[in-house]
Amino acid sequence: MPQTSVVFSSILGPSCSGQVQPGMGERGGGAGGGSGDLIFQDGRLISGSLEALMEHLVPTVDYYPDAKLKSFSAKIVQLLKEWTEAFPYDFQDEKAMAELKAITHRVTQCDEENGTVKKAIAQMTQSLLLSLAARSQLQELREKLRPPAVDKGPILKTKPPAAQKDILGVCCDPLVLAQQLTHIELDRVSSIYPEDLMQIVSHMDSLDNHRCRGDLTKTYSLEAYDNWFNCLSMLVATEVCRVVKKKHRTRMLEFFIDVARECFNIGNFNSMMAIISGMNLSPVARLKKTWSKVKTAKFDVLEHHMDPSSNFCNYRTALQGATQRSQMANSSREKIVIPVFNLFVKDIYFLHKIHTNHLPNGHINFKKFWEISRQIHEFMTWTQVECPFEKDKKIQSYLLTAPIYSEEALFVASFESEGPENHMEKDSWKTLRTTLLNRA
């Protein structure tokens, strides 16, 4: 992570603080000729061979990276501390833990006089074990939870009664609902750790599948958060399509448009995108008679912000503005930044995919990893913001547990509200009716 750069800068010696000409690299000095392969720019390591890096970091019989071994030991402990705090899952297997113990044992022997390093290592080890135990318990709890029930919906002309509770019966204030969505977002995103995001770099097989090749528990948090986005989109579509009267459907659409706008104002871009996606699903988008009654000016503004052209340029501008507001914030409300998670994941993926790990000369491409580190660190800063809004358990319970229609059920409800208008829709409706009747 970026804060580790402080540690590396001190370990790598005075060359890290030197100035270089634009576009040029500064070669580091140190032990032997190999360390000359380390190149710094603006005080930051940008490339170097693995052998040179190891030679520059590891003491030998006649060379220490720092003049005092005790100082070097403290820096090694600090480096291990940041590693275990940011990526505790790296040490979940016995082999990794044994290697950590071997390293810390050798470092401890260098500080037998005052025991400062030994105490720091003991605290680090205890924190690591507690972190691993806590995440193991959290994983067990998650496995017991089930996603919201999927309602198969109406089976031909069985619209829900008008008295059945909908979102407007639970919360009719767009701002309040946006605040409760922000509560859920921050709660979900707080369970994502740097190591989860690093799985994108090391194990993503494709853009459409975020599962890693190895231990699936490492990406459970990512999958759960991605599922929340999809559930919210489907909930929005369900709430619109299940309404019987056109006037009420119009009101429902306008309500969700206002909720999405409030999410945007808060800085909750993920919920905003999920709501817009729900309203753009085919069963909702095809309701032309309903949309003709909707005041769409506000919706057009929202879609402009989420316009995918030029790699979501408008959204990225808004995100940058929210980030700057967060950095200068005086209150918790102004600190909230919840990016569109799918776009964040794709940014990390493409950053890893486009740029190579090694430069043509064989050096490690540190500039690439610094940028990945910067983006992950920024994301983790956003996840640590405490939600300033009062929690409403009733509203949150509805958002998290209300049944959502399947895709088939959404089309049934949509066609029952507004019949098919062209040959393609008529064929789709006929096929869907036949399928459902045979299934019944």
Coordinates of C-alpha atoms in Angstrom, one line a residue, residues 60-320:
T60 CA 25.5 -9.0 4.2
V61 CA 28.7 -9.6 6.1
D62 CA 30.2 -6.3 5.1
Y63 CA 27.1 -4.2 4.1
Y64 CA 24.0 -2.9 6.0
P65 CA 21.3 -0.8 4.2
D66 CA 21.5 1.4 7.3
A67 CA 24.5 2.3 9.3
K68 CA 22.9 0.8 12.4
L69 CA 21.6 -2.7 12.4
K70 CA 19.1 -1.9 15.2
S71 CA 17.6 0.8 13.0
F72 CA 17.4 -1.6 10.1
S73 CA 15.6 -4.2 12.3
A74 CA 13.0 -1.6 13.4
K75 CA 12.3 -0.8 9.7
I76 CA 11.9 -4.5 8.9
V77 CA 9.5 -4.9 11.7
Q78 CA 7.5 -1.8 10.5
L79 CA 7.4 -3.3 7.0
L80 CA 6.2 -6.7 8.3
K81 CA 3.6 -4.8 10.5
E82 CA 2.1 -3.0 7.5
W83 CA 2.1 -6.3 5.5
T84 CA 0.3 -8.3 8.1
E85 CA -2.2 -5.5 8.7
A86 CA -3.0 -5.0 5.1
F87 CA -2.8 -8.6 3.9
P88 CA -3.3 -11.0 6.8
Y89 CA -4.6 -13.7 4.5
D90 CA -1.1 -14.0 3.1
F91 CA -0.2 -15.7 6.4
Q92 CA -3.2 -18.0 6.8
D93 CA -1.3 -21.2 5.9
E94 CA 1.2 -22.9 8.1
K95 CA 4.2 -22.5 5.7
A96 CA 3.8 -18.7 5.4
M97 CA 3.3 -18.3 9.2
A98 CA 6.5 -20.5 9.8
E99 CA 8.5 -18.2 7.5
L100 CA 7.2 -15.1 9.3
K101 CA 8.2 -16.6 12.6
A102 CA 11.7 -17.5 11.3
I103 CA 12.2 -13.9 10.0
T104 CA 11.0 -12.3 13.2
H105 CA 13.2 -14.6 15.3
R106 CA 16.3 -13.5 13.5
V107 CA 15.4 -9.9 13.7
T108 CA 14.7 -10.3 17.5
Q109 CA 18.2 -11.5 18.0
C110 CA 19.5 -8.2 16.9
D111 CA 17.7 -6.4 19.6
E112 CA 18.4 -8.4 22.7
E113 CA 19.5 -5.4 24.8
N114 CA 16.3 -3.4 25.3
G115 CA 13.7 -5.7 23.8
T116 CA 11.9 -3.0 21.9
V117 CA 11.8 -4.9 18.6
K118 CA 10.7 -8.1 20.4
K119 CA 7.8 -6.3 22.0
A120 CA 6.7 -4.8 18.6
I121 CA 6.9 -8.3 17.0
A122 CA 4.8 -9.8 19.8
Q123 CA 2.1 -7.1 19.3
M124 CA 2.2 -7.6 15.5
T125 CA 1.8 -11.4 15.8
Q126 CA -1.1 -11.1 18.3
S127 CA -2.9 -8.6 16.0
L128 CA -2.3 -10.9 13.0
L129 CA -3.8 -13.9 14.8
L130 CA -6.8 -11.9 16.0
S131 CA -7.4 -10.6 12.5
L132 CA -7.3 -14.0 11.0
A133 CA -9.7 -15.4 13.6
A134 CA -12.1 -12.5 13.1
R135 CA -12.2 -12.9 9.4
S136 CA -12.7 -16.6 9.7
Q137 CA -15.7 -16.0 12.0
L138 CA -17.1 -13.4 9.6
Q139 CA -16.8 -15.8 6.7
E140 CA -18.7 -18.5 8.6
L141 CA -21.5 -16.0 9.4
R142 CA -21.7 -14.9 5.7
E143 CA -22.1 -18.5 4.6
K144 CA -25.2 -18.8 6.8
L145 CA -26.8 -15.8 5.3
R146 CA -29.0 -16.1 2.1
P147 CA -29.6 -13.5 -0.6
P148 CA -33.0 -11.9 -0.9
A149 CA -35.8 -14.3 -1.9
V150 CA -36.5 -14.3 -5.6
D151 CA -40.2 -14.0 -6.2
K152 CA -41.3 -15.9 -9.3
G153 CA -43.9 -13.1 -9.6
P154 CA -47.4 -13.2 -11.2
I155 CA -48.4 -16.2 -13.3
L156 CA -50.5 -14.5 -15.9
K157 CA -53.1 -12.0 -14.8
T158 CA -52.4 -12.3 -11.1
K159 CA -51.3 -8.8 -10.2
P160 CA -50.6 -8.3 -6.5
P161 CA -53.4 -6.5 -4.7
A162 CA -53.2 -2.8 -4.4
A163 CA -53.0 -3.0 -0.6
Q164 CA -49.7 -5.0 -0.8
K165 CA -46.9 -3.1 0.8
D166 CA -44.3 -1.4 -1.6
I167 CA -41.4 0.8 -1.0
L168 CA -43.5 4.0 -0.9
G169 CA -45.5 2.4 1.9
V170 CA -42.2 2.1 3.9
C171 CA -40.4 5.3 2.9
C172 CA -41.8 8.1 0.8
D173 CA -38.9 10.5 1.3
P174 CA -36.2 10.2 -1.4
L175 CA -33.5 11.7 0.8
V176 CA -34.2 9.3 3.6
L177 CA -34.1 6.3 1.3
A178 CA -30.8 7.5 -0.3
Q179 CA -29.4 7.8 3.2
Q180 CA -30.4 4.3 4.1
L181 CA -28.9 3.0 0.9
T182 CA -25.7 4.7 1.8
H183 CA -25.8 3.0 5.2
I184 CA -26.0 -0.4 3.4
E185 CA -23.3 0.5 0.9
L186 CA -20.8 1.5 3.6
D187 CA -21.7 -1.5 5.7
R188 CA -21.1 -3.8 2.7
V189 CA -18.0 -2.1 1.4
S190 CA -16.3 -2.0 4.9
S191 CA -15.9 -5.8 4.7
I192 CA -13.7 -5.5 1.6
Y193 CA -10.0 -5.6 2.4
P194 CA -6.9 -4.7 0.2
E195 CA -6.2 -8.4 -0.2
D196 CA -9.6 -8.9 -1.7
L197 CA -8.9 -6.3 -4.3
M198 CA -5.5 -7.7 -5.0
Q199 CA -7.3 -10.9 -6.2
I200 CA -8.5 -8.9 -9.1
V201 CA -4.8 -8.4 -10.1
S202 CA -3.7 -12.0 -9.6
H203 CA -6.6 -14.2 -10.2
M204 CA -9.3 -12.6 -12.4
D205 CA -10.1 -14.9 -15.3
S206 CA -12.3 -12.5 -17.2
L207 CA -14.2 -9.3 -17.0
D208 CA -17.5 -11.1 -16.5
N209 CA -16.4 -13.5 -13.8
H210 CA -14.8 -12.2 -10.6
R211 CA -14.1 -15.6 -9.2
C212 CA -10.5 -16.5 -8.5
R213 CA -8.9 -19.7 -9.5
G214 CA -7.9 -20.7 -6.0
D215 CA -9.5 -20.0 -2.7
L216 CA -13.0 -18.6 -3.3
T217 CA -13.3 -17.2 0.3
K218 CA -10.8 -14.5 -0.7
T219 CA -13.2 -13.0 -3.2
Y220 CA -16.5 -13.6 -1.3
S221 CA -16.7 -10.0 -0.2
L222 CA -16.3 -8.8 -3.8
E223 CA -19.0 -11.2 -5.0
A224 CA -21.3 -10.2 -2.2
Y225 CA -21.0 -6.5 -2.9
D226 CA -21.5 -7.1 -6.6
N227 CA -24.6 -9.2 -5.8
W228 CA -26.0 -6.3 -3.8
F229 CA -25.8 -4.0 -6.8
N230 CA -27.7 -6.5 -8.9
C231 CA -30.3 -7.1 -6.2
L232 CA -30.9 -3.3 -5.9
S233 CA -31.3 -3.0 -9.7
M234 CA -33.8 -5.9 -9.7
L235 CA -35.7 -4.4 -6.6
V236 CA -36.2 -1.1 -8.5
A237 CA -37.5 -3.0 -11.5
T238 CA -39.8 -5.1 -9.3
E239 CA -41.2 -2.1 -7.5
V240 CA -42.1 -0.5 -10.8
C241 CA -43.5 -3.5 -12.7
R242 CA -45.6 -4.8 -9.9
V243 CA -47.7 -1.7 -9.6
V244 CA -51.1 -2.1 -11.2
K245 CA -52.2 1.5 -12.0
K246 CA -50.2 3.6 -14.5
K247 CA -50.5 6.7 -12.3
H248 CA -48.9 4.9 -9.4
R249 CA -46.2 3.4 -11.7
T250 CA -45.4 7.0 -12.9
R251 CA -45.1 8.1 -9.3
M252 CA -42.8 5.1 -8.5
L253 CA -40.5 6.0 -11.4
E254 CA -40.3 9.6 -10.4
F255 CA -39.6 8.6 -6.8
F256 CA -36.7 6.4 -7.8
I257 CA -35.3 9.2 -10.0
D258 CA -35.4 11.5 -7.0
V259 CA -33.7 8.8 -4.9
A260 CA -30.9 8.4 -7.5
R261 CA -30.4 12.2 -7.5
E262 CA -30.1 12.3 -3.7
C263 CA -27.6 9.4 -3.9
F264 CA -25.6 11.5 -6.4
N265 CA -25.6 14.5 -4.1
I266 CA -24.4 12.3 -1.2
G267 CA -21.6 10.8 -3.2
N268 CA -23.2 7.3 -3.3
F269 CA -22.5 6.6 -7.0
N270 CA -22.9 2.9 -6.7
S271 CA -26.5 3.0 -5.5
M272 CA -27.2 5.7 -8.1
M273 CA -25.9 3.5 -10.9
A274 CA -27.9 0.5 -9.6
I275 CA -31.1 2.5 -9.6
I276 CA -30.5 3.8 -13.1
S277 CA -29.7 0.3 -14.3
G278 CA -32.9 -1.0 -12.8
M279 CA -35.0 1.6 -14.6
N280 CA -33.2 0.8 -17.9
L281 CA -33.9 -2.9 -17.7
S282 CA -36.1 -3.9 -20.7
P283 CA -39.3 -4.7 -18.7
V284 CA -39.2 -1.2 -17.3
A285 CA -37.8 0.7 -20.3
R286 CA -40.5 -0.7 -22.6
L287 CA -43.4 0.9 -20.5
K288 CA -43.7 3.8 -22.9
K289 CA -47.2 4.9 -21.8
T290 CA -45.9 5.1 -18.2
W291 CA -42.7 6.9 -19.2
S292 CA -44.7 9.4 -21.2
K293 CA -46.3 10.7 -18.0
V294 CA -42.9 10.9 -16.2
K295 CA -41.1 14.2 -15.9
T296 CA -37.8 12.9 -17.3
A297 CA -35.6 16.1 -17.1
K298 CA -34.0 14.9 -13.9
F299 CA -33.6 11.4 -15.2
D300 CA -31.8 12.8 -18.3
V301 CA -29.3 14.6 -16.1
L302 CA -28.6 11.4 -14.2
E303 CA -28.1 9.5 -17.4
H304 CA -25.8 12.2 -18.6
H305 CA -23.6 11.7 -15.5
M306 CA -23.5 7.9 -16.2
D307 CA -23.0 8.2 -20.0
P308 CA -20.6 5.4 -20.9
S309 CA -19.0 7.3 -23.8
S310 CA -15.4 8.3 -23.5
N311 CA -14.9 5.7 -20.8
F312 CA -17.5 7.2 -18.5
C313 CA -15.8 10.6 -18.7
N314 CA -18.8 12.5 -17.0
Y315 CA -18.9 10.1 -14.1
R316 CA -15.2 10.3 -13.6
T317 CA -15.4 14.0 -13.5
A318 CA -18.1 13.8 -10.8
L319 CA -16.1 11.2 -8.9
Q320 CA -13.1 13.5 -8.9

